[in-house]
Coordinates of C-alpha atoms in Angstrom, one line a residue:
M35 CA -5.1 -62.3 39.6
L36 CA -2.1 -63.7 41.4
H37 CA -1.5 -67.4 40.7
V38 CA 1.0 -69.5 42.8
H39 CA 0.8 -73.2 42.7
A40 CA 2.0 -75.8 45.2
K41 CA 0.1 -78.9 44.2
G42 CA -0.6 -81.4 46.9
R43 CA 1.6 -79.8 49.6
T44 CA 0.6 -80.0 53.2
F45 CA -0.2 -76.7 54.7
A46 CA -0.5 -76.8 58.5
G47 CA -2.7 -79.8 58.3
E48 CA -4.4 -79.0 54.9
T49 CA -3.7 -79.7 51.3
T50 CA -2.9 -76.5 49.4
A51 CA -3.8 -77.6 45.9
N52 CA -6.7 -75.1 45.4
F53 CA -5.8 -72.4 47.9
Y54 CA -3.2 -70.2 46.1
T55 CA -5.7 -68.7 43.6
M56 CA -7.8 -67.0 46.3
N57 CA -8.0 -63.2 46.6
F58 CA -6.7 -62.2 50.0
V59 CA -8.7 -59.1 50.5
D60 CA -11.9 -60.8 49.3
E61 CA -11.2 -63.7 51.6
L62 CA -10.8 -61.3 54.6
R63 CA -13.8 -59.2 53.7
W64 CA -16.4 -62.1 53.8
R65 CA -14.8 -63.2 57.0
G66 CA -15.3 -59.8 58.6
M67 CA -11.6 -59.3 59.1
V68 CA -10.9 -55.9 57.3
H69 CA -11.0 -52.8 59.4
T70 CA -8.8 -50.2 57.6
M71 CA -6.7 -50.5 54.4
M72 CA -4.3 -48.1 52.7
P73 CA -5.2 -47.1 49.2
G74 CA -3.5 -49.4 46.6
T75 CA -3.3 -52.4 49.0
E76 CA -5.8 -54.5 47.1
E77 CA -4.3 -53.7 43.8
I78 CA -0.7 -54.7 44.7
L79 CA -2.0 -58.0 46.3
A80 CA -3.8 -58.9 43.0
K81 CA -0.8 -58.0 40.9
E82 CA 2.1 -59.9 42.6
Q83 CA 3.3 -62.1 45.4
V84 CA 3.6 -59.7 48.3
T85 CA 5.6 -60.1 51.5
A86 CA 3.8 -58.9 54.6
Y87 CA 4.6 -58.9 58.3
L88 CA 2.6 -58.9 61.5
G89 CA 4.1 -58.2 64.9
I90 CA 3.6 -60.3 68.0
D91 CA 4.7 -59.0 71.4
P92 CA 6.5 -61.8 73.3
T93 CA 5.5 -60.7 76.8
A94 CA 4.7 -64.4 77.7
D95 CA 5.9 -67.8 76.5
S96 CA 2.6 -68.6 75.0
L97 CA 0.1 -66.9 72.6
H98 CA -3.4 -66.5 73.8
I99 CA -6.6 -66.4 71.8
G100 CA -6.4 -62.6 71.6
H101 CA -3.5 -63.1 69.2
L102 CA -5.4 -65.4 67.0
C103 CA -7.1 -62.9 64.6
G104 CA -3.7 -61.6 63.6
V105 CA -2.3 -65.1 63.3
M106 CA -5.2 -66.2 61.1
M107 CA -4.6 -63.1 58.9
L108 CA -1.1 -64.5 58.3
R109 CA -2.5 -68.0 57.7
H110 CA -5.0 -66.7 55.1
F111 CA -2.3 -64.5 53.6
Q112 CA -0.1 -67.6 53.0
R113 CA -3.0 -69.7 51.8
C114 CA -3.6 -67.0 49.1
G115 CA -0.1 -67.3 47.8
H116 CA 1.7 -64.5 49.6
K117 CA 4.7 -64.7 51.9
P118 CA 4.1 -64.1 55.6
L119 CA 6.6 -62.8 58.1
A120 CA 5.8 -63.3 61.8
L121 CA 7.8 -60.7 63.7
V122 CA 8.3 -61.5 67.3
G123 CA 9.3 -58.2 69.0
G124 CA 12.3 -59.2 71.1
A125 CA 13.4 -55.6 71.1
T126 CA 10.0 -53.7 71.2
G127 CA 8.9 -56.3 73.8
M128 CA 11.5 -54.8 76.2
I129 CA 9.7 -51.5 76.0
G130 CA 6.0 -52.0 75.6
D131 CA 3.4 -50.5 73.2
P132 CA 1.3 -47.7 74.7
S133 CA -1.6 -48.5 72.3
G134 CA -4.7 -49.5 74.3
K135 CA -2.8 -49.6 77.6
S136 CA -3.4 -47.4 80.6
Q137 CA -0.1 -48.1 82.3
E138 CA 3.5 -49.0 81.4
R139 CA 4.3 -52.7 81.4
N140 CA 7.1 -54.4 83.2
L141 CA 10.3 -54.7 81.1
L142 CA 11.5 -58.2 80.4
S143 CA 15.1 -59.6 80.5
E144 CA 16.8 -60.8 77.3
E145 CA 16.9 -64.4 78.6
T146 CA 13.1 -64.4 79.2
L147 CA 12.4 -62.9 75.8
R148 CA 14.5 -65.5 74.1
H149 CA 12.6 -68.3 75.8
N150 CA 9.3 -66.7 74.9
V151 CA 10.2 -66.3 71.3
E152 CA 11.2 -70.0 71.0
C153 CA 7.9 -71.1 72.5
I154 CA 5.8 -68.8 70.3
K155 CA 7.5 -70.1 67.1
K156 CA 6.4 -73.6 68.0
Q157 CA 2.8 -72.5 68.4
L158 CA 2.9 -70.5 65.1
A159 CA 4.0 -73.7 63.3
H160 CA 0.4 -75.0 63.9
F161 CA -0.9 -72.2 61.6
L162 CA 1.9 -71.4 59.2
D163 CA 4.1 -73.4 56.9
F164 CA 7.7 -72.6 57.9
E165 CA 9.3 -75.8 56.7
S166 CA 8.5 -76.5 53.0
D167 CA 10.3 -75.3 49.9
V168 CA 7.4 -73.2 48.5
P169 CA 8.3 -69.7 47.4
N170 CA 6.0 -68.2 50.1
R171 CA 7.3 -70.2 53.0
A172 CA 6.6 -68.3 56.3
E173 CA 9.5 -66.8 58.2
L174 CA 9.9 -65.9 61.8
V175 CA 11.9 -62.7 62.4
N176 CA 12.9 -61.1 65.6
N177 CA 13.6 -57.3 65.7
Y178 CA 16.1 -57.8 68.5
D179 CA 18.4 -59.2 65.8
W180 CA 18.7 -55.8 64.1
M181 CA 18.2 -53.5 67.1
K182 CA 20.7 -55.0 69.5
D183 CA 23.7 -53.3 68.0
F184 CA 21.9 -50.1 67.0
S185 CA 23.3 -47.4 69.2
F186 CA 21.0 -44.6 70.5
L187 CA 23.1 -42.0 68.6
D188 CA 22.8 -43.9 65.4
F189 CA 19.1 -44.4 65.9
A190 CA 18.6 -40.7 66.6
R191 CA 20.6 -39.7 63.4
E192 CA 19.2 -42.4 61.0
V193 CA 15.6 -42.7 62.2
G194 CA 14.6 -39.9 64.6
K195 CA 15.4 -37.0 62.3
H196 CA 12.9 -38.2 59.7
I197 CA 9.8 -38.1 62.0
T198 CA 8.7 -34.9 63.7
V199 CA 7.5 -34.8 67.3
N200 CA 4.4 -33.1 66.0
Y201 CA 3.6 -36.1 63.9
M202 CA 4.2 -38.5 66.8
M203 CA 2.1 -36.4 69.2
A204 CA -0.9 -36.6 66.9
K205 CA -1.3 -40.4 67.3
D206 CA -4.3 -41.5 69.2
S207 CA -2.3 -43.9 71.4
V208 CA -0.2 -40.9 72.6
Q209 CA -3.0 -38.5 72.9
K210 CA -5.1 -40.9 75.1
R211 CA -2.2 -41.4 77.5
L212 CA -1.4 -37.6 77.7
N213 CA -5.1 -36.6 78.2
G214 CA -5.4 -38.3 81.6
E215 CA -6.2 -41.9 80.7
A216 CA -2.8 -43.0 82.2
R217 CA -2.2 -42.5 85.9
D218 CA 1.5 -41.9 85.3
G219 CA 1.5 -40.2 81.9
L220 CA 3.6 -41.4 79.1
S221 CA 7.3 -42.2 79.5
F222 CA 9.9 -41.4 76.8
T223 CA 10.5 -45.1 76.5
E224 CA 6.9 -45.7 75.4
F225 CA 6.8 -42.5 73.3
T226 CA 9.7 -44.0 71.1
Y227 CA 7.8 -47.2 70.5
Q228 CA 6.2 -46.0 67.3
L229 CA 9.6 -45.1 65.9
L230 CA 11.0 -48.5 66.8
Q231 CA 8.0 -50.3 65.1
G232 CA 8.4 -47.9 62.2
Y233 CA 12.0 -48.9 61.8
D234 CA 11.0 -52.6 61.8
F235 CA 8.9 -51.9 58.7
L236 CA 11.8 -49.9 57.1
Y237 CA 14.3 -52.7 57.9
L238 CA 12.0 -55.5 56.5
N239 CA 11.2 -53.4 53.5
Q240 CA 14.9 -53.0 52.7
H241 CA 16.1 -56.5 53.6
K242 CA 13.0 -58.7 52.9
N243 CA 11.2 -56.6 50.2
C244 CA 8.3 -56.4 52.7
K245 CA 5.6 -54.1 51.3
L246 CA 2.7 -54.7 53.7
Q247 CA 2.2 -54.5 57.4
M248 CA -0.8 -56.0 59.1
G249 CA -2.2 -55.9 62.6
G250 CA -5.1 -55.1 64.8
S251 CA -6.9 -51.8 64.3
D252 CA -5.3 -50.4 67.5
Q253 CA -1.9 -50.6 65.6
W254 CA -2.9 -48.3 62.8
G255 CA -1.0 -45.4 64.2
N256 CA 2.2 -47.4 64.6
I257 CA 1.8 -48.9 61.2
T258 CA 1.3 -45.6 59.4
T259 CA 4.4 -44.2 61.2
G260 CA 6.4 -47.0 59.6
A261 CA 4.9 -46.2 56.1
E262 CA 5.7 -42.5 56.6
L263 CA 9.3 -43.3 57.7
I264 CA 9.8 -45.4 54.5
R265 CA 8.4 -42.7 52.4
R266 CA 10.7 -40.1 53.9
T267 CA 13.9 -42.2 53.9
T268 CA 13.8 -44.3 50.7
G269 CA 10.7 -42.9 48.9
G270 CA 9.4 -46.5 48.8
E271 CA 5.6 -47.2 48.5
V272 CA 4.2 -49.6 51.1
Y273 CA 0.8 -50.6 52.3
A274 CA -1.2 -51.4 55.5
L275 CA -4.2 -53.5 56.4
T276 CA -5.7 -53.9 59.9
C277 CA -8.4 -56.2 61.3
P278 CA -11.1 -55.2 63.8
L279 CA -10.5 -55.8 67.5
I280 CA -12.6 -58.8 68.3
T281 CA -15.2 -58.3 71.0
K282 CA -18.1 -60.4 72.4
S283 CA -21.7 -59.6 71.2
D284 CA -22.3 -58.0 74.6
G285 CA -19.4 -55.6 74.1
R286 CA -17.1 -57.3 76.6
K287 CA -13.5 -58.1 75.8
F288 CA -12.9 -61.2 73.8
G289 CA -10.8 -64.1 75.1
K290 CA -10.9 -63.3 78.8
T291 CA -12.6 -65.5 81.4
E292 CA -12.9 -65.3 85.2
Q293 CA -9.7 -67.4 85.3
G294 CA -7.9 -65.0 82.9
N295 CA -6.6 -65.5 79.4
I296 CA -7.3 -68.5 77.2
W297 CA -3.8 -69.7 76.3
L298 CA -2.6 -71.9 73.5
D299 CA -0.2 -73.6 75.7
P300 CA -1.9 -76.7 77.2
N301 CA 0.1 -76.2 80.5
Y302 CA -1.8 -72.9 81.0
T303 CA -5.1 -73.7 79.5
T304 CA -6.0 -77.4 79.2
P305 CA -7.3 -78.6 75.8
Y306 CA -10.5 -79.4 77.6
A307 CA -10.9 -75.8 78.9
F308 CA -9.9 -74.5 75.5
Y309 CA -12.5 -76.6 73.7
Q310 CA -15.1 -75.6 76.3
F311 CA -14.5 -71.9 75.7
W312 CA -15.4 -72.2 72.0
L313 CA -18.2 -74.6 72.7
N314 CA -19.9 -72.1 75.0
V315 CA -19.8 -68.9 73.0
A316 CA -23.1 -67.2 72.3
D317 CA -24.8 -68.0 69.0
E318 CA -24.2 -64.5 67.5
D319 CA -20.5 -64.8 68.4
A320 CA -20.2 -68.3 67.0
E321 CA -21.3 -67.1 63.6
R322 CA -18.6 -64.4 63.6
Y323 CA -15.9 -66.5 65.2
I324 CA -16.2 -69.5 62.8
K325 CA -15.4 -67.1 59.9
I326 CA -12.4 -65.5 61.7
F327 CA -10.8 -68.4 63.5
T328 CA -11.1 -71.3 61.0
S329 CA -10.1 -71.9 57.4
L330 CA -13.5 -73.4 56.5
E331 CA -14.8 -72.2 53.1
K332 CA -17.7 -69.8 52.8
A333 CA -20.2 -72.4 51.3
E334 CA -19.6 -74.8 54.3
I335 CA -20.0 -72.0 56.8
D336 CA -23.2 -70.8 55.2
E337 CA -24.5 -74.4 55.4
L338 CA -23.6 -74.5 59.1
V339 CA -25.3 -71.2 59.8
A340 CA -28.5 -72.4 58.1
L341 CA -28.3 -75.7 60.0
H342 CA -27.9 -73.9 63.3
A343 CA -30.8 -71.6 62.6
Q344 CA -33.1 -74.6 62.1
D345 CA -32.2 -76.0 65.6
P346 CA -30.1 -73.6 67.7
G347 CA -30.3 -76.1 70.6
Q348 CA -28.0 -78.5 68.8
R349 CA -25.2 -75.8 68.7
A350 CA -24.0 -76.9 65.3
L351 CA -21.9 -73.7 64.9
Q352 CA -20.3 -74.0 68.3
K353 CA -19.4 -77.7 67.9
R354 CA -17.8 -77.2 64.6
L355 CA -15.9 -74.0 65.7
A356 CA -14.6 -75.8 68.8
R357 CA -13.6 -78.8 66.8
E358 CA -11.7 -76.9 64.1
I359 CA -9.8 -74.6 66.4
T360 CA -9.0 -77.3 69.0
V361 CA -7.6 -79.6 66.3
M362 CA -5.6 -76.8 64.7
V363 CA -4.0 -75.8 68.1
H364 CA -3.8 -79.1 70.0
G365 CA -4.3 -81.9 67.4
E366 CA -7.0 -84.5 66.8
E367 CA -6.1 -86.7 69.8
A368 CA -6.4 -83.8 72.3
Y369 CA -9.7 -82.8 70.7
Q370 CA -11.1 -86.3 71.1
A371 CA -10.0 -86.4 74.7
A372 CA -11.6 -83.0 75.3
V373 CA -14.9 -84.2 73.9
E374 CA -14.7 -87.3 76.0
A375 CA -14.0 -85.2 79.1
S376 CA -16.9 -83.0 78.3
Q377 CA -19.3 -86.0 78.4
I378 CA -18.2 -86.9 82.0
L379 CA -20.5 -84.4 83.6
F380 CA -23.5 -85.3 81.5
G381 CA -22.9 -88.6 79.7
K382 CA -22.7 -92.2 80.7
V383 CA -18.9 -92.7 80.9
T384 CA -16.9 -95.2 82.8
K385 CA -14.4 -95.1 85.6
E386 CA -11.7 -95.7 82.9
S387 CA -12.6 -92.4 81.2
L388 CA -12.2 -90.7 84.5
E389 CA -8.8 -92.3 85.2
K390 CA -7.5 -91.1 81.9
L391 CA -7.8 -87.5 82.9
D392 CA -4.7 -85.7 84.0
E393 CA -5.0 -83.6 87.2
K394 CA -5.4 -80.2 85.5
T395 CA -8.2 -81.5 83.2
L396 CA -9.9 -83.3 86.1
L397 CA -9.9 -80.0 88.1
D398 CA -11.2 -78.1 85.0
V399 CA -14.0 -80.5 84.4
F400 CA -15.2 -80.3 88.0
S401 CA -14.3 -76.6 88.5
G402 CA -17.7 -75.6 89.6
V403 CA -18.6 -78.5 92.0
P404 CA -18.4 -78.4 95.8
R405 CA -15.1 -79.6 97.2
Y406 CA -14.1 -81.0 100.5
E407 CA -10.7 -81.7 101.9
V408 CA -10.1 -85.1 103.6
A409 CA -7.1 -86.3 105.6
R410 CA -5.1 -89.0 103.8
A411 CA -4.7 -90.9 107.1
L412 CA -8.5 -91.6 107.0
L413 CA -8.1 -93.7 103.8
E414 CA -4.9 -95.6 104.8
G415 CA -4.9 -99.2 106.0
D416 CA -8.5 -100.6 106.0
G417 CA -9.8 -97.2 104.9
V418 CA -13.1 -95.5 105.9
K419 CA -16.7 -96.6 105.4
A420 CA -18.3 -94.7 102.5
V421 CA -21.2 -93.6 104.7
D422 CA -18.9 -92.1 107.3
L423 CA -16.8 -90.4 104.6
M424 CA -19.7 -88.8 102.8
A425 CA -22.1 -87.9 105.6
E426 CA -19.7 -87.3 108.6
H427 CA -16.3 -86.3 107.4
T428 CA -17.8 -84.3 104.4
Q429 CA -21.2 -82.9 103.7
C430 CA -22.0 -84.7 100.5
F431 CA -25.1 -86.0 102.3
A432 CA -27.2 -84.3 105.0
S433 CA -27.3 -87.5 107.0
K434 CA -26.2 -91.1 107.1
G435 CA -29.8 -92.2 106.7
E436 CA -30.2 -90.2 103.5
M437 CA -27.0 -91.7 102.1
R438 CA -28.1 -95.3 102.9
K439 CA -31.4 -94.7 101.3
L440 CA -29.9 -93.3 98.1
V441 CA -27.3 -96.1 97.8
Q442 CA -30.1 -98.7 98.1
G443 CA -31.9 -97.0 95.2
G444 CA -28.8 -97.0 93.1
G445 CA -28.4 -93.2 93.3
V446 CA -24.8 -92.9 94.5
S447 CA -21.6 -93.3 92.5
L448 CA -18.0 -93.2 93.5
N449 CA -15.6 -92.4 90.6
K450 CA -18.4 -93.1 88.1
E451 CA -19.2 -96.5 89.5
K452 CA -22.4 -97.3 91.3
L453 CA -21.9 -97.8 95.1
S454 CA -23.5 -101.1 95.9
A455 CA -23.0 -100.9 99.7
F456 CA -23.2 -97.9 101.9
D457 CA -20.6 -99.2 104.3
R458 CA -18.1 -100.2 101.6
A459 CA -14.5 -99.4 102.6
I460 CA -12.9 -96.6 100.7
T461 CA -9.1 -96.6 100.6
T462 CA -6.2 -94.9 98.9
A463 CA -6.5 -97.5 96.1
D464 CA -9.7 -95.7 95.1
L465 CA -8.0 -92.3 94.5
L466 CA -7.8 -90.7 91.1
N467 CA -4.4 -89.2 90.4
D468 CA -3.5 -90.4 93.9
K469 CA -5.4 -87.4 95.3
Y470 CA -9.1 -87.2 94.4
L471 CA -12.4 -89.0 94.9
L472 CA -15.5 -88.1 92.8
V473 CA -18.8 -88.6 94.5
Q474 CA -22.0 -88.4 92.5
R475 CA -25.5 -88.0 94.2
G476 CA -28.3 -88.6 91.7
K477 CA -27.8 -87.5 88.1
K478 CA -26.4 -84.0 88.5
N479 CA -24.9 -83.5 91.9
Y480 CA -21.1 -84.0 92.1
F481 CA -18.6 -83.5 94.9
L482 CA -14.9 -83.6 94.6
L483 CA -13.0 -84.9 97.6
I484 CA -9.4 -83.7 97.8
V485 CA -7.2 -86.0 99.9
K486 CA -4.2 -84.4 101.6

């Protein structure tokens, strides 16, 4: 069994004292994170500290939760005492991987890719230890560094001659595109992708003593091309391990919502919306996801599963999953703010809680409520009577009479404060973020007024 000690060190928010004696493959197995593994992989990992890499395509300046299974593999790999390399594909990102795609992607400029790589490294630092002096410190590598000066003629001579077209044509990713799944077929650019990725493995094997490549199960063809290239050029023995592609229990694609991807960058997906995504996953999914997307130990997860089974309505699994992953990605303060924001729709919160929300979070919290636009001029000066605003200029109430009656019964709130008089003047001083008014009718009916 591999033993690497780093007593008391902080590991991306954790203490690593007891982590480095864990068996990596066993850890992934109970978490449901092993799909395919080359023979000998488990043995080499038990025998020595191994360097492994996993590739991330920098097509955007943020990771999304579809990347997280691979990132968590690297995290567990480091926790088990091995050395992770996060490869950001600055070169391969310029081309695009045909695996799982039905059409060729747009090519990115060097400047855009450099920006994306910098942003992704900052996000990876939430999961991996890049900074300490432990022997298995994580490293970020960019294949653009070794591909940028590699001429086409040199690549053809040094790499292309070792892998036959027959071998490349047999790959599933190529076959699917050639057999009509792609509208425009398969370009030569995409066809060469597996050679480029294969060369990454060869380069890292020679320069970083990297013996293992990891990735999603859709990458198996590309990974094995790299292993074959190493076998044919240097005769070296390398290994591969893939995780399953994560899906929802109903078979739909994981990580997508009606609004699109769930991003790790708070500018694209607010911590509130991020937290809500995990909080609202199905029970069956929560049990799988808490194993994959957190570092909680098996005993604790088993306890949570049992607790959830006793009273599913309390959503113990979802709450813990949402907490763990939101804290890991956004920090404790953002998590607490997300919890507080979640209580606004259902809990007894104050106007102060509402005023603390930034504009994006406010819009996320009230994304499903009816909205009305109001002219700013209406609220300027002495303002407008509440009854006129809510029953005449908008349709928050069917009539002024209904509005008066509800106000008298204490059933109307403006910005989470009870409205004591139906004719109270509403002015620009009442605006949230200098733009919004929140009207509440009864306990559950909200209206968001957007002042322009």
